[in-house]
mmCIF file of C-alpha atoms in Angstrom:
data_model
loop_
_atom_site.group_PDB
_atom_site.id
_atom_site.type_symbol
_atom_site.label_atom_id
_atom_site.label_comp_id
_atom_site.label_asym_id
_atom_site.label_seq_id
_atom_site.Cartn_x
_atom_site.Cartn_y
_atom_site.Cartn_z
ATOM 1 C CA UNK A 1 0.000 0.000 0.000
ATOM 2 C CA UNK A 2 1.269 3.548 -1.007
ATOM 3 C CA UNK A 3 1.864 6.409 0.929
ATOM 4 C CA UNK A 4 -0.937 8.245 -1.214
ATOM 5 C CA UNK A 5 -3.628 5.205 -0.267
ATOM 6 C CA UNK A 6 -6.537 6.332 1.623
ATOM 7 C CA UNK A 7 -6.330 5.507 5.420
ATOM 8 C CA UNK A 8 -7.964 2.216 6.916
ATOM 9 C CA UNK A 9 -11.816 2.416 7.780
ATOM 10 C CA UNK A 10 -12.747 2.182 11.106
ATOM 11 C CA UNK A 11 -14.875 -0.157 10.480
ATOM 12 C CA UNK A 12 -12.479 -3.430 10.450
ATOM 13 C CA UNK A 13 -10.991 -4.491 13.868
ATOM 14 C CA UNK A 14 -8.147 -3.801 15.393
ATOM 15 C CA UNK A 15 -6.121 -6.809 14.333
ATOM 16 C CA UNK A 16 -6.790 -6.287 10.623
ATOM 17 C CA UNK A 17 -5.803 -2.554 10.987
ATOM 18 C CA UNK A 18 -2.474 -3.903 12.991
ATOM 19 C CA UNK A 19 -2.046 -6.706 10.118
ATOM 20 C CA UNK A 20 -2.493 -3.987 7.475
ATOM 21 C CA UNK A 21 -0.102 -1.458 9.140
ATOM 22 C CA UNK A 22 2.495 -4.560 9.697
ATOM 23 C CA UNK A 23 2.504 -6.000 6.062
ATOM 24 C CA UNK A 24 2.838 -2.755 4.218
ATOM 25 C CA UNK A 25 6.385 -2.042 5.637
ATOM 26 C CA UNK A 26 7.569 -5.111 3.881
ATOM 27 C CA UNK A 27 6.759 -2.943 0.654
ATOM 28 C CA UNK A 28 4.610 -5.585 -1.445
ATOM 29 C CA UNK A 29 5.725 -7.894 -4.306
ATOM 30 C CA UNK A 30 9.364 -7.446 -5.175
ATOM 31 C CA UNK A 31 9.731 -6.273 -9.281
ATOM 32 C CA UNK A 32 9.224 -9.301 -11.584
ATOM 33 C CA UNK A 33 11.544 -9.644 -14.299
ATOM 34 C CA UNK A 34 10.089 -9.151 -17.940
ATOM 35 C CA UNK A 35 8.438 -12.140 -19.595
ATOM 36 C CA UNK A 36 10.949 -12.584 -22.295
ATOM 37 C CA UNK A 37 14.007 -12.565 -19.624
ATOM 38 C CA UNK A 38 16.599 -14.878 -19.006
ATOM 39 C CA UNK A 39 15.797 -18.536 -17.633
ATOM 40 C CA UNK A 40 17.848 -17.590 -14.478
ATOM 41 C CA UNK A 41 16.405 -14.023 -14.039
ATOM 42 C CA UNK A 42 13.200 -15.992 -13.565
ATOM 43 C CA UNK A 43 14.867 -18.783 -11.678
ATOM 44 C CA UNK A 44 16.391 -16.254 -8.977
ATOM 45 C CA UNK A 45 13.261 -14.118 -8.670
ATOM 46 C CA UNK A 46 11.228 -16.846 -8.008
ATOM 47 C CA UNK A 47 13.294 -18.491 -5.329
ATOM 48 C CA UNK A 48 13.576 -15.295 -3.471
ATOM 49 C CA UNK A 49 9.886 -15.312 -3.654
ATOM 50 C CA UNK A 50 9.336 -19.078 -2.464
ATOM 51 C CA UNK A 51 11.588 -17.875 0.171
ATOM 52 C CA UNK A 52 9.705 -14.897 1.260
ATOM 53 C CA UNK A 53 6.456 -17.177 1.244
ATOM 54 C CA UNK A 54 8.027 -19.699 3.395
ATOM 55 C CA UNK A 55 9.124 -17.578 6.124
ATOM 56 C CA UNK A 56 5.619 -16.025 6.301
ATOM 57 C CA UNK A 57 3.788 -19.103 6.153
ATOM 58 C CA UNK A 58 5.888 -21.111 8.719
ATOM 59 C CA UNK A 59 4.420 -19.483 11.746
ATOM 60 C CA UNK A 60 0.597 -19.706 10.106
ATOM 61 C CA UNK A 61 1.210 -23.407 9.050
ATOM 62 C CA UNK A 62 -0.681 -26.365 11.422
ATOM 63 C CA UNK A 63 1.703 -28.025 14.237
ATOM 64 C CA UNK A 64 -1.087 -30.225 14.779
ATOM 65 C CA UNK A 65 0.364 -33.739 14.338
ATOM 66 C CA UNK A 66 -0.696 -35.262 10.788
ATOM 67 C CA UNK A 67 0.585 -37.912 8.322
ATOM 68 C CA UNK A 68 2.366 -36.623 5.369
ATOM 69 C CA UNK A 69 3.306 -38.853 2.173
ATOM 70 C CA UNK A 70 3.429 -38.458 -1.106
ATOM 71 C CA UNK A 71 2.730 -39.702 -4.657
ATOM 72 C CA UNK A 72 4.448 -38.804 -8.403
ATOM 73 C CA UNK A 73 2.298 -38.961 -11.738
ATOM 74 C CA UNK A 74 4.518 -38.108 -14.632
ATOM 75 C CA UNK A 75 7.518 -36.332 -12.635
ATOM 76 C CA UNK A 76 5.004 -34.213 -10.848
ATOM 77 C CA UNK A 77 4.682 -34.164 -6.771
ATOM 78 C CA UNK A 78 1.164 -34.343 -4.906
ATOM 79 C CA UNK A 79 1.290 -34.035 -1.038
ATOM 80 C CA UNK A 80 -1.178 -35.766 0.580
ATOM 81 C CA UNK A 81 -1.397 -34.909 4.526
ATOM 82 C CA UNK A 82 -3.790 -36.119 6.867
ATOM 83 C CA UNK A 83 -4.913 -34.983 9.992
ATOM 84 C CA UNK A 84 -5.219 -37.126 13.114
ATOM 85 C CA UNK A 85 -9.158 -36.683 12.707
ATOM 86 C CA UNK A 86 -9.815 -38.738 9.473
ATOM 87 C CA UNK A 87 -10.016 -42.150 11.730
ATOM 88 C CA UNK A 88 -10.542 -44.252 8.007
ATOM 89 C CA UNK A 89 -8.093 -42.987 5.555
ATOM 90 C CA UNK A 90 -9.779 -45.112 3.138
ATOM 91 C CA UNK A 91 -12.914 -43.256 3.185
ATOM 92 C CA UNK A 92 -12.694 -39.611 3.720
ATOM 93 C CA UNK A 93 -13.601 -36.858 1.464
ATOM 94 C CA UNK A 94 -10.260 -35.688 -0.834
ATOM 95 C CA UNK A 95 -9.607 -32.101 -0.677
ATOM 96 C CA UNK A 96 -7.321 -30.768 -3.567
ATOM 97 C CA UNK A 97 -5.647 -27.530 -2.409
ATOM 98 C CA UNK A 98 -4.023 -25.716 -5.452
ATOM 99 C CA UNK A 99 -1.651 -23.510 -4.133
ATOM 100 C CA UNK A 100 -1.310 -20.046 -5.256
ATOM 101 C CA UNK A 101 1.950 -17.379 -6.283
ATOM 102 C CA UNK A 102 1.305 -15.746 -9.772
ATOM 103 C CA UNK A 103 1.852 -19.385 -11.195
ATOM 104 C CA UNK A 104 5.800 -19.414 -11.002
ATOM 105 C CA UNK A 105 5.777 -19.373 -6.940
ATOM 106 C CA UNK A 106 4.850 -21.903 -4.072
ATOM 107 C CA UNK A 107 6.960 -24.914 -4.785
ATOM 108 C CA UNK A 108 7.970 -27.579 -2.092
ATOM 109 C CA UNK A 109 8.046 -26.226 0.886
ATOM 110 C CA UNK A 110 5.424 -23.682 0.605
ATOM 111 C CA UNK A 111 3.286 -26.088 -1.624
ATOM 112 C CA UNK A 112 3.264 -27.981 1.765
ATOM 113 C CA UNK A 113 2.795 -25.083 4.054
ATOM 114 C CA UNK A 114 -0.184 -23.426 2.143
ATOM 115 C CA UNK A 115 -1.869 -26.663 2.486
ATOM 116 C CA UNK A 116 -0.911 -26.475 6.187
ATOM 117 C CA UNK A 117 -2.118 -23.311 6.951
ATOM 118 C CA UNK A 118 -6.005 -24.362 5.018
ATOM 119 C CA UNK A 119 -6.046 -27.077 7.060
ATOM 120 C CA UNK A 120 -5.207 -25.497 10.290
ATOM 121 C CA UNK A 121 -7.887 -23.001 9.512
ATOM 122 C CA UNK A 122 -10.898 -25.651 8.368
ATOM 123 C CA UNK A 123 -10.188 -28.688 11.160
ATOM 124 C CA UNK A 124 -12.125 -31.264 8.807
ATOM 125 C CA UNK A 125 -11.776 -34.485 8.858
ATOM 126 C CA UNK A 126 -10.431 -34.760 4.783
ATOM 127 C CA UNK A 127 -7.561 -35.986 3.524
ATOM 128 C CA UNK A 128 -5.697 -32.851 1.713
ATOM 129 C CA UNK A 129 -3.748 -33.391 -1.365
ATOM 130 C CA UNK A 130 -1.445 -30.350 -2.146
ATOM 131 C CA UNK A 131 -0.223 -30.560 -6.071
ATOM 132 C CA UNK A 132 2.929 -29.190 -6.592
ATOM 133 C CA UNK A 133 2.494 -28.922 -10.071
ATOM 134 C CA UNK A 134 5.158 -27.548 -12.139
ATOM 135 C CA UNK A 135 5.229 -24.019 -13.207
ATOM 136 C CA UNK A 136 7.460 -21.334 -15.532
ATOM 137 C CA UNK A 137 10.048 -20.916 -16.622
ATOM 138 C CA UNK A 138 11.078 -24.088 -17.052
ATOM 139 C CA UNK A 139 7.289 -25.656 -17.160
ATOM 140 C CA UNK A 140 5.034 -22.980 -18.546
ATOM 141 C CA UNK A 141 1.754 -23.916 -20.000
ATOM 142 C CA UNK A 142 0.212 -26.431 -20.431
ATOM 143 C CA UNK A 143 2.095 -28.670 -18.701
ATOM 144 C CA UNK A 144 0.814 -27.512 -14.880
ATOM 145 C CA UNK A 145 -2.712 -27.915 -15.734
ATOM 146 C CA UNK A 146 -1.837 -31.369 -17.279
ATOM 147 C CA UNK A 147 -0.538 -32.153 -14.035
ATOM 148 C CA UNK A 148 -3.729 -31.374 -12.292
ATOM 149 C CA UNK A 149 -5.433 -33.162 -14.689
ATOM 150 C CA UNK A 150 -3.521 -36.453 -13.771
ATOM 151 C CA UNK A 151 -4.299 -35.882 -9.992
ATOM 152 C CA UNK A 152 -7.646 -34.921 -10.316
ATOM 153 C CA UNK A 153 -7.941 -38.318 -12.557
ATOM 154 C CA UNK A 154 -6.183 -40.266 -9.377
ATOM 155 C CA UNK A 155 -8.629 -38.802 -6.748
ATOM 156 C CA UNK A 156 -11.793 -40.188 -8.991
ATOM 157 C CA UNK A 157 -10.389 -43.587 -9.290
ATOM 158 C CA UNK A 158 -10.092 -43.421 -5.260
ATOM 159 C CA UNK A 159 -13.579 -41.740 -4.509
ATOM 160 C CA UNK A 160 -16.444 -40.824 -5.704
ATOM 161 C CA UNK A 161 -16.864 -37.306 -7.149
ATOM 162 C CA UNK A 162 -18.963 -36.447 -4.265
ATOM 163 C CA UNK A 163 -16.551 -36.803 -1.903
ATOM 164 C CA UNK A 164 -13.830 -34.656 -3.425
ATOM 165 C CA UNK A 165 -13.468 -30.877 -3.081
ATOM 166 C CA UNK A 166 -11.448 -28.654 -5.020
ATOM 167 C CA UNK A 167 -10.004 -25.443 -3.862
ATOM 168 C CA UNK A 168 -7.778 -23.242 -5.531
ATOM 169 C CA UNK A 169 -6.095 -19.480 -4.003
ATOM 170 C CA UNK A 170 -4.729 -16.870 -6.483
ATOM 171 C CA UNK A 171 -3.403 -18.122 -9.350
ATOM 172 C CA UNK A 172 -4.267 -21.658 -8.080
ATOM 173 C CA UNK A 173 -8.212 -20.413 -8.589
ATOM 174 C CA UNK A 174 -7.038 -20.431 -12.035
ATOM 175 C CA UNK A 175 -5.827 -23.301 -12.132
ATOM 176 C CA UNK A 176 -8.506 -24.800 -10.531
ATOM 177 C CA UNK A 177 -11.284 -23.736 -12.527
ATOM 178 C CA UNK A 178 -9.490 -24.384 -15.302
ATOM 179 C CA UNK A 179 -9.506 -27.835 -14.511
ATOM 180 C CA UNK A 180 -12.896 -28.545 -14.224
ATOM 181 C CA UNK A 181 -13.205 -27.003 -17.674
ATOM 182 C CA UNK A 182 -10.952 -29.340 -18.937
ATOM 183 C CA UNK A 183 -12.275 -32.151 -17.082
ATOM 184 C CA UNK A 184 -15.611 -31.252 -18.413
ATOM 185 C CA UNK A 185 -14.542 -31.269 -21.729
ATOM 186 C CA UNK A 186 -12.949 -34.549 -21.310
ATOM 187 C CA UNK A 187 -16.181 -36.491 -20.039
ATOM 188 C CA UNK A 188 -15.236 -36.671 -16.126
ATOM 189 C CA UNK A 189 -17.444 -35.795 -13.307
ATOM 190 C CA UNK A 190 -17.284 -32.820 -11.394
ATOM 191 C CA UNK A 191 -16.405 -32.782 -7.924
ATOM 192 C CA UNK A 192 -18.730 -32.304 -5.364
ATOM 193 C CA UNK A 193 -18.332 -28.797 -5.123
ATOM 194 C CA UNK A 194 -15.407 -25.477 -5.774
ATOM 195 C CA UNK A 195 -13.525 -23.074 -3.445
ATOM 196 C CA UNK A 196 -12.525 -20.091 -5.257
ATOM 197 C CA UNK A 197 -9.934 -17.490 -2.672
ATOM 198 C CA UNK A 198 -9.595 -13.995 -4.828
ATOM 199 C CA UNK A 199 -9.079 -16.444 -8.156
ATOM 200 C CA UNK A 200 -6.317 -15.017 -10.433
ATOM 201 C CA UNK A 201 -8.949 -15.906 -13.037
ATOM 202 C CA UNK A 202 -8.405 -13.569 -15.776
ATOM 203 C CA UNK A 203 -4.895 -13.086 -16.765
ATOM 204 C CA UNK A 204 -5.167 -10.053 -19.227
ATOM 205 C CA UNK A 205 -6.143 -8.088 -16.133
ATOM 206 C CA UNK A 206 -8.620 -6.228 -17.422
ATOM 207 C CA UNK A 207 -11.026 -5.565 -14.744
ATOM 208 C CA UNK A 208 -11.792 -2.728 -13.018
ATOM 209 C CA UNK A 209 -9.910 -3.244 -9.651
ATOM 210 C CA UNK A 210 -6.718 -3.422 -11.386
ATOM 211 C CA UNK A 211 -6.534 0.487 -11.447
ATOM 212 C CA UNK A 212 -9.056 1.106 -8.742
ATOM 213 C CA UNK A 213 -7.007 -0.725 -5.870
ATOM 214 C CA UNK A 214 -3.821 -0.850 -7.750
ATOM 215 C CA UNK A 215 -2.387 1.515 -4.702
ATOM 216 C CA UNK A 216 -4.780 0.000 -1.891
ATOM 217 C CA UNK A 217 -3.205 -3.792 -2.406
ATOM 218 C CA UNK A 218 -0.306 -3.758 -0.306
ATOM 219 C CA UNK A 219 0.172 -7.734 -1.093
ATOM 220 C CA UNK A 220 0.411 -7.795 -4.428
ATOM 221 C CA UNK A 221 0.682 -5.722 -7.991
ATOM 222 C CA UNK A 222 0.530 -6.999 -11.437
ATOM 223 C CA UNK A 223 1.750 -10.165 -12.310
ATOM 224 C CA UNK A 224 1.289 -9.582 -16.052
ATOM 225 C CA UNK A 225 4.845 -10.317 -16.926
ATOM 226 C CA UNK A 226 4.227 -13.587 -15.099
ATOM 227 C CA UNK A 227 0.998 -13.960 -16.784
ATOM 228 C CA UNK A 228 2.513 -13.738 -20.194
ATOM 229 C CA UNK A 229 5.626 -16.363 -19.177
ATOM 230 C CA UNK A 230 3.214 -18.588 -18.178
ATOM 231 C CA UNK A 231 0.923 -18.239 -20.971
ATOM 232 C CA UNK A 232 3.976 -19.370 -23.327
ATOM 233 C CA UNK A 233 2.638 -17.174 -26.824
ATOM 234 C CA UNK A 234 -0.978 -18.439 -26.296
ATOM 235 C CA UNK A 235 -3.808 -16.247 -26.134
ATOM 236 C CA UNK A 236 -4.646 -14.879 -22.787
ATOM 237 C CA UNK A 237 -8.325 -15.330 -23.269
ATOM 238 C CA UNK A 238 -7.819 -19.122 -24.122
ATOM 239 C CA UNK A 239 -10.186 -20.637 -21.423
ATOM 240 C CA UNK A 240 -8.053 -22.997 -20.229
ATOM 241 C CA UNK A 241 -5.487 -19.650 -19.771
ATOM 242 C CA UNK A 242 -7.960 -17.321 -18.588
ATOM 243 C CA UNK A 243 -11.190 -19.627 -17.652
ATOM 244 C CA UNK A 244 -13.689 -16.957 -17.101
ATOM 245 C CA UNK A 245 -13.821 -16.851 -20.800
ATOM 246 C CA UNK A 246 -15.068 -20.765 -20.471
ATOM 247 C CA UNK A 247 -18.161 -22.697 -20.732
ATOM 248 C CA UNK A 248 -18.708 -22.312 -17.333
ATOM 249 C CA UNK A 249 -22.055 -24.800 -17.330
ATOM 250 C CA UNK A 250 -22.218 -27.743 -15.600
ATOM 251 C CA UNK A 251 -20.142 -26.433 -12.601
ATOM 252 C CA UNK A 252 -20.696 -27.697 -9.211
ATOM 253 C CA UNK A 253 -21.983 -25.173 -6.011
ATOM 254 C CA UNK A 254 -18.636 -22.637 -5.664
ATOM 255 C CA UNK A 255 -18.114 -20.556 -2.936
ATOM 256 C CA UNK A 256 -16.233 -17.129 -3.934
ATOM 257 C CA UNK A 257 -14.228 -14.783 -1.718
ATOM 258 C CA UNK A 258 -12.100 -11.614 -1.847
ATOM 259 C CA UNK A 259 -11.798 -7.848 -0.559
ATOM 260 C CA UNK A 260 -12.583 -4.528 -1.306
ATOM 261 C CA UNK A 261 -8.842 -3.443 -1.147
ATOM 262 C CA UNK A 262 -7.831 -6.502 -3.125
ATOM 263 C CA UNK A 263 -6.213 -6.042 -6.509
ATOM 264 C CA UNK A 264 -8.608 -9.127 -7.733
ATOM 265 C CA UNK A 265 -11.603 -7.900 -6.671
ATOM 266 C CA UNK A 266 -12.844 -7.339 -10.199
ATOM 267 C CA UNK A 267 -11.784 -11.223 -11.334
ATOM 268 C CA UNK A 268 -13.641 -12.917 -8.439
ATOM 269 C CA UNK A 269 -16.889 -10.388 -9.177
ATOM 270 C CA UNK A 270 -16.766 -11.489 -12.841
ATOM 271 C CA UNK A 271 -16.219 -15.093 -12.141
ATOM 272 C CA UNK A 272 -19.494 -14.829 -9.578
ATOM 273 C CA UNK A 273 -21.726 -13.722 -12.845
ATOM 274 C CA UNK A 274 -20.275 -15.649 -15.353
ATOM 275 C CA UNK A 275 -20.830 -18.708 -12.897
ATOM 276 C CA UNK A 276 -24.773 -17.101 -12.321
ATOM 277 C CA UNK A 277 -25.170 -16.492 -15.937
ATOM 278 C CA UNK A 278 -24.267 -20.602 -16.853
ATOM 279 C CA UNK A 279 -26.860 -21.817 -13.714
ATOM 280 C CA UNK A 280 -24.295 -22.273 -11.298
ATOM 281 C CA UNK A 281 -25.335 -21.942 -7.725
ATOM 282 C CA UNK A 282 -22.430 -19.573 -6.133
ATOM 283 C CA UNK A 283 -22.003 -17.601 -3.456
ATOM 284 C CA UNK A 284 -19.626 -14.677 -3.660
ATOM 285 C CA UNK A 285 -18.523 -12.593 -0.304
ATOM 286 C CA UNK A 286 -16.679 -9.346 0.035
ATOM 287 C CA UNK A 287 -14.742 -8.599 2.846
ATOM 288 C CA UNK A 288 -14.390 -4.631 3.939
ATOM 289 C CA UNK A 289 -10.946 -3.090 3.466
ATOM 290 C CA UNK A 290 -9.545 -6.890 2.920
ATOM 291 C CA UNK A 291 -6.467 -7.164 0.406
ATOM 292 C CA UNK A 292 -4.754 -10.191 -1.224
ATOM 293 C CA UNK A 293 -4.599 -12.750 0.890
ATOM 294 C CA UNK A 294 -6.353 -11.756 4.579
ATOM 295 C CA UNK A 295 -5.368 -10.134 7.256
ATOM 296 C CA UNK A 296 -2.869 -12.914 8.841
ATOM 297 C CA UNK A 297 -5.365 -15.185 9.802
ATOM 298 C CA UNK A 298 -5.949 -14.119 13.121
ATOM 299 C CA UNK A 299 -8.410 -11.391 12.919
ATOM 300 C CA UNK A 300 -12.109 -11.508 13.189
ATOM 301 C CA UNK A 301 -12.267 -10.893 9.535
ATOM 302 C CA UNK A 302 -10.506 -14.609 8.772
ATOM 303 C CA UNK A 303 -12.120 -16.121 11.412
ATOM 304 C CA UNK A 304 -15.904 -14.681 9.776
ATOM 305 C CA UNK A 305 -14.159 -16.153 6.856
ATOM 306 C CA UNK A 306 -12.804 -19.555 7.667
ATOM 307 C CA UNK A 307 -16.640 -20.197 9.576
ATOM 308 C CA UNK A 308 -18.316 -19.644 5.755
ATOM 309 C CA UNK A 309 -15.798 -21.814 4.055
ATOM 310 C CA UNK A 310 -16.026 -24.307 6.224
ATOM 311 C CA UNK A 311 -19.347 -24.357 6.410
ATOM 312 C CA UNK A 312 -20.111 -24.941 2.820
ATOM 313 C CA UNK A 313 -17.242 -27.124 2.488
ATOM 314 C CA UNK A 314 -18.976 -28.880 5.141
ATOM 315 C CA UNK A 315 -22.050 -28.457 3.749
ATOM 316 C CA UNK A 316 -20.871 -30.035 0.084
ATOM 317 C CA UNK A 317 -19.145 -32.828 1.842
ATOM 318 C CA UNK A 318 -21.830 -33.708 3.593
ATOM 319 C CA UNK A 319 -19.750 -33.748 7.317
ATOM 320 C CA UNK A 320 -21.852 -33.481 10.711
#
């Protein structure tokens, strides 16, 4: 957040405002380099971003105790980590947790802790599989959406679609919704229902927010350069690039959130009609003065938050 932004309302809590006042000294998203760069300029701005994730995340992330393995499909990693309240393995719901980080970041270790931190937040009794799909520059599309694919085609051979859950943060909202379109269009079922956290859902950035709260967003900025890398030459408004402009029928129930300080307001908005306009039941909510990504977790805000996602995650899964 600039030094020009408009002061915090006083009508968010004193956490939030604390969170807020906290996060902006670390001066947002460090410069991206240009699409076209070098390999390595890519390679060393991306690591000093996984590293930056990581040290924020490890305090957030569960202690709780919990079983974590993991399983390969084509030379891509899924996590799978389960809680000490699934008592049958065998039988609980699947919930795929598609990390976010402007589709280059969240590898490994923060792959793991993201998923960490959702569960911490939720305290359902699912088994959480955390793709860490590969991403640019050395994977750029489609080959991380192929991966998803392949794990999304492993959790229906282990349950039915009913009892797997799909959620996807940032650019992993993208992600996510793009694979249902491309499981759609391949003939499998969808799951039982989607989690959408301020999806990164358009990637030529085109809606409103992106100049409205382009100074209020003191998490991220544009990630166009990213955008394009990871787009490899195809068209931005390719659906399975930029999924809003999909066939969006045949969805199952998805449950939208973001803020009104956050730079993707306007994609999570536009996703919420385009999924009302196709005869999806959704739900969007709006968070006051909320940016990318919360306010730490802690505040009354997240916990108002993680209550309605876990409700209708509850809901959807049909856990008492």
């Amino acid at each position: 957040m600039s030094d020009t932004a408009p002061p915090l309302p006083s009508t968010i809590s004193q956490q939030a405002r604390e969170f807020v006042q906290m996060a902006s000294q670390f001066g947002g998203m460090p410069e991206m380099p240009k699409h076209d760069a070098d390999t390595q300029d890519w390679l060393d701005w991306v690591a000093g971003m996984d590293e930056r994730m990581i040290m924020g995340l490890d305090a957030r992330a569960s202690k709780s105790p919990m079983e974590q393995t993991q399983f390969e499909i084509d030379g891509a990693l899924t996590y799978v980590l389960t809680p000490e309240s699934v008592t049958d393995s065998s039988s609980a719901p699947i919930y795929i947790d598609i990390h976010g980080g402007a589709l280059t970041c969240g590898a490994g270790e923060a792959c793991v802790l993201l998923a960490k931190v959702n569960i911490d937040l939720m305290e359902l009794p699912v088994i959480t599989w955390a793709p860490d799909y590969r991403m640019p520059p050395l994977h750029p599309y489609p080959v991380g959406l192929d991966d998803l694919v392949a794990v999304y085609r492993k959790a229906l051979d282990e349950r039915e679609p009913r009892d797997i859950m799909v959620h996807g943060s940032s650019a992993g909202g993208n992600l996510a919704a793009a694979l249902l379109l491309r499981a759609k269009d391949e003939g499998l079922p969808m799951p039982a229902a989607l989690v959408l956290a301020t999806p990164e859902i358009d990637l030529t950035e085109s809606g409103d927010s992106f100049i409205t709260n382009d100074e209020l967003d003191y998490g991220i900025s544009s990630v166009m350069e990213a955008n394009l890398l990871y787009a490899n030459g195809h068209d931005l408004t390719d659906p399975y690039v930029s999924p809003i402009f999909g066939d969006l029928g045949g969805f199952p129930p998805t449950f939208l959130f973001t803020g009104t300080r956050d730079l993707l307001l306007s994609n999570t908005v536009l996703m919420h009609r385009a999924l009302r306009r196709a005869g999806v039941a959704a739900w969007l909510h709006i968070w006051e003065a909320m940016a990318h990504g919360g306010f730490g977790g802690n505040s009354p805000e997240d916990q108002d938050m993680r209550r309605e996602v876990t409700g209708f995650v509850r809901h959807h899964l049909r856990l008492t």
